[in-house]
Amino acid sequence: MQRSLLLLLLGLPIMIGASDLPSDGPVPKPKPAEAATSDAPPPPAAAAEDDDDAASPATEKEDAEASAPTAEDPQPNPATEPVSEIPTPEPKPDTGTEPTEPAADEKPDGETPAKPKPGPSQPDNMKADDQKPEEPKEPPPPPPPPVEKEDQAALKACLADLATLGTKFKTAERIDEGDGCGIDQPIEVAEALPGIDTGGAQMRCETARALGHWLKDTVQPALRVAMPARRITGLTTGSTYACRLRNSASTGKTSEHAKGNAIDIAAFRLDDGSEVTMKPRAEDGTLEGAFQRTASAGACLHFTTVLAPGSDPTHMDHLHLDVLERESGYRYCR
């Protein structure tokens, strides 16, 4: 009885066929590796019932057939079965930072890399088109100074000296033409010394005083030596007051003529109607030449600037005299 019950329990899987299984899904099969390599001991119940009896060959055959895979449930073949689609990785979350600008050599084709900033060999003032440095612009010249005010104490002393010399003059209205041209308190000199006509030339008192002393102390004594019978009756003047730049140039400094500080002598008029005209006389061996050279050299004792005829191309036919004040009392005489 016990043997029949054991056979009935062992043969139960054989009687249940594939057709008796539910049709709504495949029946899970044991893994072949586990069935072949299982070292588990036989069921303890069977061993307890009959330790002396072994399983019959027919039973072992039935067990092998039950554990073998059937044709209706084939094992999957990795070579023929479709592989599941590989999931695409999701993009990283936005961190809120701006993308980094690619380097100049990593930019896509067609993009022009930014121009490098100027280095030590490329000045900042270079233009992008020609890469040449810009020409520095010259600063504009400073505006000319206003008309200088006369010192009243010095002016009073100067006018007193003119009276002593016998200079004939009259005061005139203030001149201010702008651009640095003008005389604060001009005078019109009719005679620099008694009997020496100057035609009413306008100048500052300082210029008239230097002119009177030069004629009295240098010119008249030199003429008495060179031409004892002659006497100076007048001066043929060039420029006295004139609003212009030096040498009548279009650019440059304001002339001393524009300030009433200068007078140009073109000739000495003599009492016989003749003239001693101003011209280059460096190699003139006559008494007239000696007289002119003496008068020019002596002028530097009374004027601060003396330009004799021939001293430069702009002074070929007249003697320029002015009272420009320089540092340390320096005088320019040529």
Short mmCIF file of C-alpha atoms in Angstrom, two decimals:
data_model
loop_
_atom_site.label_atom_id
_atom_site.label_comp_id
_atom_site.label_asym_id
_atom_site.label_seq_id
_atom_site.Cartn_x
_atom_site.Cartn_y
_atom_site.Cartn_z
CA MET A 1 0.00 0.00 0.00
CA GLN A 2 2.76 2.39 0.81
CA ARG A 3 4.58 1.52 -2.42
CA SER A 4 1.47 2.22 -4.51
CA LEU A 5 0.93 5.57 -2.82
CA LEU A 6 4.56 6.55 -3.52
CA LEU A 7 4.25 5.67 -7.19
CA LEU A 8 1.04 7.64 -7.40
CA LEU A 9 2.74 10.73 -5.96
CA LEU A 10 5.76 10.42 -8.26
CA GLY A 11 3.66 9.88 -11.38
CA LEU A 12 1.33 12.81 -10.87
CA PRO A 13 3.32 15.23 -13.11
CA ILE A 14 3.25 12.77 -15.95
CA MET A 15 -0.52 12.45 -15.99
CA ILE A 16 -0.96 16.19 -16.21
CA GLY A 17 -0.19 17.02 -19.85
CA ALA A 18 0.48 20.26 -21.60
CA SER A 19 -3.12 20.39 -22.77
CA ASP A 20 -4.35 20.49 -19.19
CA LEU A 21 -2.41 23.64 -18.35
CA PRO A 22 -4.10 27.04 -18.37
CA SER A 23 -4.06 28.67 -21.88
CA ASP A 24 -3.68 32.26 -20.82
CA GLY A 25 0.13 32.21 -20.46
CA PRO A 26 3.24 30.08 -20.71
CA VAL A 27 4.05 27.73 -17.92
CA PRO A 28 7.30 28.62 -16.21
CA LYS A 29 9.94 25.94 -16.64
CA PRO A 30 12.77 25.22 -14.28
CA LYS A 31 16.15 26.36 -15.34
CA PRO A 32 18.16 23.59 -17.04
CA ALA A 33 21.27 24.35 -15.04
CA GLU A 34 19.43 23.93 -11.78
CA ALA A 35 17.88 20.64 -12.89
CA ALA A 36 21.16 19.17 -14.06
CA THR A 37 23.40 20.31 -11.27
CA SER A 38 21.14 20.20 -8.29
CA ASP A 39 22.79 18.36 -5.45
CA ALA A 40 19.74 18.54 -3.22
CA PRO A 41 18.95 15.23 -1.43
CA PRO A 42 15.80 13.31 -2.28
CA PRO A 43 12.60 14.28 -0.53
CA PRO A 44 12.81 13.37 3.13
CA ALA A 45 9.32 11.94 3.15
CA ALA A 46 10.17 9.22 0.65
CA ALA A 47 13.35 8.30 2.50
CA ALA A 48 11.47 8.03 5.79
CA GLU A 49 8.84 5.71 4.36
CA ASP A 50 11.15 3.18 2.71
CA ASP A 51 14.94 3.46 3.03
CA ASP A 52 15.54 0.07 1.40
CA ASP A 53 13.64 0.73 -1.90
CA ALA A 54 15.24 2.71 -4.77
CA ALA A 55 13.37 4.37 -7.59
CA SER A 56 12.62 2.09 -10.50
CA PRO A 57 14.05 2.75 -14.01
CA ALA A 58 10.59 3.53 -15.27
CA THR A 59 10.15 6.18 -12.68
CA GLU A 60 13.52 7.79 -13.49
CA LYS A 61 12.51 7.92 -17.16
CA GLU A 62 9.25 9.58 -16.33
CA ASP A 63 11.02 12.15 -14.16
CA ALA A 64 13.48 12.97 -16.93
CA GLU A 65 10.67 13.43 -19.44
CA ALA A 66 8.81 15.69 -17.04
CA SER A 67 11.84 17.94 -16.53
CA ALA A 68 12.84 18.14 -20.21
CA PRO A 69 11.60 21.15 -22.16
CA THR A 70 8.74 20.61 -24.60
CA ALA A 71 8.44 21.83 -28.19
CA GLU A 72 5.52 24.00 -27.24
CA ASP A 73 7.70 26.03 -24.84
CA PRO A 74 11.09 26.65 -26.54
CA GLN A 75 13.88 28.48 -24.75
CA PRO A 76 14.67 32.03 -26.03
CA ASN A 77 17.63 32.35 -28.44
CA PRO A 78 19.68 35.53 -27.92
CA ALA A 79 20.89 35.46 -31.54
CA THR A 80 17.38 35.45 -33.06
CA GLU A 81 15.24 37.19 -30.47
CA PRO A 82 14.88 41.03 -30.92
CA VAL A 83 16.81 43.09 -28.46
CA SER A 84 14.86 45.58 -26.41
CA GLU A 85 15.31 49.24 -27.47
CA ILE A 86 18.15 50.96 -25.57
CA PRO A 87 16.72 53.90 -23.65
CA THR A 88 17.99 57.35 -24.63
CA PRO A 89 19.62 59.19 -21.71
CA GLU A 90 17.65 62.18 -20.57
CA PRO A 91 19.29 65.63 -20.92
CA LYS A 92 20.95 67.11 -17.89
CA PRO A 93 18.89 69.70 -16.03
CA ASP A 94 19.55 73.37 -16.83
CA THR A 95 21.83 74.86 -14.18
CA GLY A 96 21.03 78.48 -15.18
CA THR A 97 24.56 79.31 -16.34
CA GLU A 98 25.34 80.72 -19.77
CA PRO A 99 27.24 78.47 -22.21
CA THR A 100 30.94 79.10 -22.40
CA GLU A 101 32.16 80.91 -25.54
CA PRO A 102 34.16 78.39 -27.64
CA ALA A 103 37.78 79.19 -28.26
CA ALA A 104 38.75 80.94 -31.49
CA ASP A 105 40.11 77.70 -33.03
CA GLU A 106 36.98 75.70 -31.97
CA LYS A 107 34.39 77.96 -33.62
CA PRO A 108 32.39 76.48 -36.55
CA ASP A 109 33.55 77.20 -40.08
CA GLY A 110 32.39 80.53 -41.44
CA GLU A 111 32.64 82.44 -38.18
CA THR A 112 35.27 85.13 -37.95
CA PRO A 113 37.19 85.04 -34.68
CA ALA A 114 37.24 88.23 -32.69
CA LYS A 115 40.23 90.49 -33.27
CA PRO A 116 42.81 90.36 -30.50
CA LYS A 117 43.22 93.31 -28.26
CA PRO A 118 46.24 95.55 -28.93
CA GLY A 119 49.40 94.20 -27.40
CA PRO A 120 52.78 95.79 -26.70
CA SER A 121 53.63 95.83 -30.41
CA GLN A 122 50.28 97.33 -31.45
CA PRO A 123 49.60 100.86 -30.10
CA ASP A 124 46.14 101.68 -28.80
CA ASN A 125 45.83 104.64 -31.17
CA MET A 126 46.01 102.44 -34.29
CA LYS A 127 43.05 102.53 -36.64
CA ALA A 128 41.43 99.21 -37.55
CA ASP A 129 41.60 99.85 -41.31
CA ASP A 130 45.20 100.87 -41.91
CA GLN A 131 46.90 99.95 -38.61
CA LYS A 132 48.85 103.22 -38.69
CA PRO A 133 49.21 105.44 -35.62
CA GLU A 134 47.16 108.58 -35.68
CA GLU A 135 49.06 111.80 -36.12
CA PRO A 136 49.09 113.77 -32.86
CA LYS A 137 47.19 117.00 -33.15
CA GLU A 138 49.02 120.16 -32.27
CA PRO A 139 47.41 122.08 -29.43
CA PRO A 140 45.91 125.40 -30.44
CA PRO A 141 48.06 128.43 -29.70
CA PRO A 142 47.26 130.27 -26.50
CA PRO A 143 45.12 133.37 -26.88
CA PRO A 144 47.07 136.64 -27.06
CA PRO A 145 47.32 138.56 -23.83
CA PRO A 146 45.09 141.57 -23.31
CA VAL A 147 46.42 145.10 -23.68
CA GLU A 148 48.91 145.68 -20.89
CA LYS A 149 48.00 148.35 -18.37
CA GLU A 150 50.53 151.10 -17.90
CA ASP A 151 52.07 151.54 -14.49
CA GLN A 152 51.01 155.06 -13.57
CA ALA A 153 54.11 155.93 -11.56
CA ALA A 154 56.41 154.72 -14.37
CA LEU A 155 54.32 156.56 -16.95
CA LYS A 156 54.54 159.82 -15.00
CA ALA A 157 58.34 159.54 -14.82
CA CYS A 158 58.52 158.78 -18.54
CA LEU A 159 56.44 161.78 -19.51
CA ALA A 160 58.68 163.97 -17.37
CA ASP A 161 61.74 162.69 -19.26
CA LEU A 162 60.09 163.54 -22.60
CA ALA A 163 59.55 167.08 -21.39
CA THR A 164 63.23 167.33 -20.48
CA LEU A 165 64.27 166.06 -23.91
CA GLY A 166 62.02 168.58 -25.61
CA THR A 167 59.89 165.90 -27.27
CA LYS A 168 56.69 167.27 -28.78
CA PHE A 169 53.77 164.87 -28.35
CA LYS A 170 50.13 164.65 -27.38
CA THR A 171 48.19 161.94 -25.62
CA ALA A 172 45.70 159.84 -27.59
CA GLU A 173 42.75 157.60 -26.81
CA ARG A 174 43.30 154.04 -25.71
CA ILE A 175 43.78 151.55 -28.55
CA ASP A 176 42.41 148.02 -28.23
CA GLU A 177 41.86 146.13 -31.49
CA GLY A 178 41.80 142.65 -29.97
CA ASP A 179 44.19 139.80 -30.80
CA GLY A 180 46.73 141.38 -28.47
CA CYS A 181 46.85 144.64 -30.44
CA GLY A 182 46.62 147.94 -28.60
CA ILE A 183 48.20 150.59 -26.39
CA ASP A 184 46.77 151.46 -23.00
CA GLN A 185 47.89 155.09 -23.00
CA PRO A 186 49.39 155.95 -26.39
CA ILE A 187 51.05 159.19 -27.39
CA GLU A 188 51.44 160.78 -30.81
CA VAL A 189 55.00 162.07 -31.25
CA ALA A 190 55.33 165.07 -33.53
CA GLU A 191 59.06 165.69 -32.86
CA ALA A 192 61.32 163.17 -31.13
CA LEU A 193 63.78 166.01 -30.39
CA PRO A 194 63.33 169.67 -31.13
CA GLY A 195 63.53 170.08 -34.91
CA ILE A 196 63.46 166.33 -35.72
CA ASP A 197 60.09 165.53 -37.26
CA THR A 198 58.56 162.10 -36.71
CA GLY A 199 55.16 162.70 -38.33
CA GLY A 200 52.92 162.11 -35.29
CA ALA A 201 53.80 158.39 -35.00
CA GLN A 202 51.81 156.53 -32.32
CA MET A 203 53.80 154.66 -29.66
CA ARG A 204 54.15 154.08 -25.94
CA CYS A 205 55.98 156.64 -23.83
CA GLU A 206 58.85 154.16 -23.21
CA THR A 207 59.47 153.87 -26.96
CA ALA A 208 59.45 157.66 -27.44
CA ARG A 209 61.87 158.14 -24.56
CA ALA A 210 64.36 155.54 -25.92
CA LEU A 211 64.11 157.18 -29.35
CA GLY A 212 64.84 160.65 -27.96
CA HIS A 213 67.86 159.51 -25.95
CA TRP A 214 69.26 157.51 -28.90
CA LEU A 215 69.01 160.53 -31.23
CA LYS A 216 70.45 162.89 -28.64
CA ASP A 217 73.26 160.70 -27.25
CA THR A 218 74.32 158.59 -30.30
CA VAL A 219 72.94 159.69 -33.68
CA GLN A 220 73.57 163.45 -33.57
CA PRO A 221 77.15 163.15 -32.20
CA ALA A 222 77.99 160.50 -34.84
CA LEU A 223 76.60 162.71 -37.63
CA ARG A 224 78.63 165.68 -36.44
CA VAL A 225 81.77 163.58 -36.89
CA ALA A 226 80.78 162.03 -40.22
CA MET A 227 79.11 165.13 -41.75
CA PRO A 228 79.94 168.22 -39.67
CA ALA A 229 77.95 170.58 -41.89
CA ARG A 230 74.75 168.53 -41.80
CA ARG A 231 71.90 168.38 -39.33
CA ILE A 232 69.08 165.85 -38.97
CA THR A 233 65.66 167.40 -39.60
CA GLY A 234 63.45 164.35 -39.66
CA LEU A 235 62.97 160.58 -39.64
CA THR A 236 61.42 158.60 -42.46
CA THR A 237 59.66 155.91 -40.52
CA GLY A 238 58.32 152.60 -41.60
CA SER A 239 56.02 150.89 -39.15
CA THR A 240 55.34 152.33 -35.75
CA TYR A 241 52.06 151.06 -34.25
CA ALA A 242 50.58 148.32 -36.48
CA CYS A 243 48.30 145.44 -35.50
CA ARG A 244 50.12 142.44 -37.01
CA LEU A 245 52.28 139.42 -36.24
CA ARG A 246 56.06 139.46 -36.33
CA ASN A 247 57.46 140.12 -39.81
CA SER A 248 53.83 140.37 -41.02
CA ALA A 249 53.60 136.57 -41.00
CA SER A 250 50.30 134.66 -41.06
CA THR A 251 51.20 132.65 -37.96
CA GLY A 252 53.45 133.24 -35.00
CA LYS A 253 53.84 135.69 -32.16
CA THR A 254 52.37 139.14 -32.00
CA SER A 255 54.73 141.84 -33.21
CA GLU A 256 56.05 144.45 -30.81
CA HIS A 257 54.66 147.00 -33.28
CA ALA A 258 51.17 145.82 -32.25
CA LYS A 259 51.94 146.87 -28.66
CA GLY A 260 53.45 150.30 -29.38
CA ASN A 261 56.92 149.07 -28.38
CA ALA A 262 58.69 149.39 -31.77
CA ILE A 263 59.63 151.81 -34.51
CA ASP A 264 61.28 151.24 -37.89
CA ILE A 265 63.68 153.83 -39.35
CA ALA A 266 63.97 153.83 -43.12
CA ALA A 267 66.12 157.01 -43.47
CA PHE A 268 67.53 160.08 -41.76
CA ARG A 269 66.50 163.28 -43.48
CA LEU A 270 69.15 166.02 -43.49
CA ASP A 271 68.81 169.79 -43.57
CA ASP A 272 70.04 170.02 -47.17
CA GLY A 273 67.22 167.76 -48.35
CA SER A 274 69.40 164.69 -48.69
CA GLU A 275 68.87 161.42 -46.86
CA VAL A 276 71.00 158.73 -45.32
CA THR A 277 68.99 155.67 -46.31
CA MET A 278 69.15 152.43 -44.40
CA LYS A 279 70.72 149.58 -46.33
CA PRO A 280 73.27 146.81 -45.69
CA ARG A 281 76.62 148.57 -45.13
CA ALA A 282 78.85 145.95 -43.51
CA GLU A 283 81.53 146.47 -46.22
CA ASP A 284 80.82 150.16 -46.87
CA GLY A 285 84.06 152.07 -46.25
CA THR A 286 82.57 155.57 -46.57
CA LEU A 287 81.81 158.00 -43.77
CA GLU A 288 78.12 157.52 -44.47
CA GLY A 289 78.57 153.78 -43.98
CA ALA A 290 80.50 154.38 -40.76
CA PHE A 291 77.74 156.71 -39.55
CA GLN A 292 75.02 154.09 -40.13
CA ARG A 293 77.03 151.32 -38.44
CA THR A 294 77.70 153.60 -35.46
CA ALA A 295 74.04 154.59 -35.16
CA SER A 296 72.96 150.92 -35.32
CA ALA A 297 75.49 149.77 -32.74
CA GLY A 298 74.70 152.66 -30.35
CA ALA A 299 70.98 151.86 -30.53
CA CYS A 300 71.61 148.78 -28.43
CA LEU A 301 72.41 151.08 -25.47
CA HIS A 302 68.85 152.41 -25.53
CA PHE A 303 66.68 149.65 -27.10
CA THR A 304 66.48 145.99 -26.16
CA THR A 305 66.13 144.77 -29.77
CA VAL A 306 68.12 146.14 -32.73
CA LEU A 307 67.92 144.59 -36.20
CA ALA A 308 70.17 146.45 -38.64
CA PRO A 309 69.68 146.38 -42.42
CA GLY A 310 70.89 143.04 -43.74
CA SER A 311 70.48 141.17 -40.43
CA ASP A 312 67.84 138.94 -42.02
CA PRO A 313 65.79 138.86 -45.25
CA THR A 314 62.90 140.79 -43.71
CA HIS A 315 65.16 143.63 -42.56
CA MET A 316 67.04 144.77 -45.63
CA ASP A 317 65.91 148.38 -46.00
CA HIS A 318 65.18 149.61 -42.47
CA LEU A 319 66.46 149.60 -38.89
CA HIS A 320 64.14 147.90 -36.40
CA LEU A 321 64.14 149.17 -32.81
CA ASP A 322 61.96 148.01 -29.87
CA VAL A 323 61.82 148.00 -26.08
CA LEU A 324 60.67 144.41 -25.42
CA GLU A 325 61.60 143.48 -21.86
CA ARG A 326 63.52 140.20 -21.50
CA GLU A 327 64.69 138.19 -18.54
CA SER A 328 67.81 139.54 -16.80
CA GLY A 329 67.81 142.60 -19.06
CA TYR A 330 69.04 140.59 -22.09
CA ARG A 331 69.30 142.54 -25.36
CA TYR A 332 69.27 141.20 -28.90
CA CYS A 333 71.36 143.31 -31.32
CA ARG A 334 72.37 142.32 -34.86
#
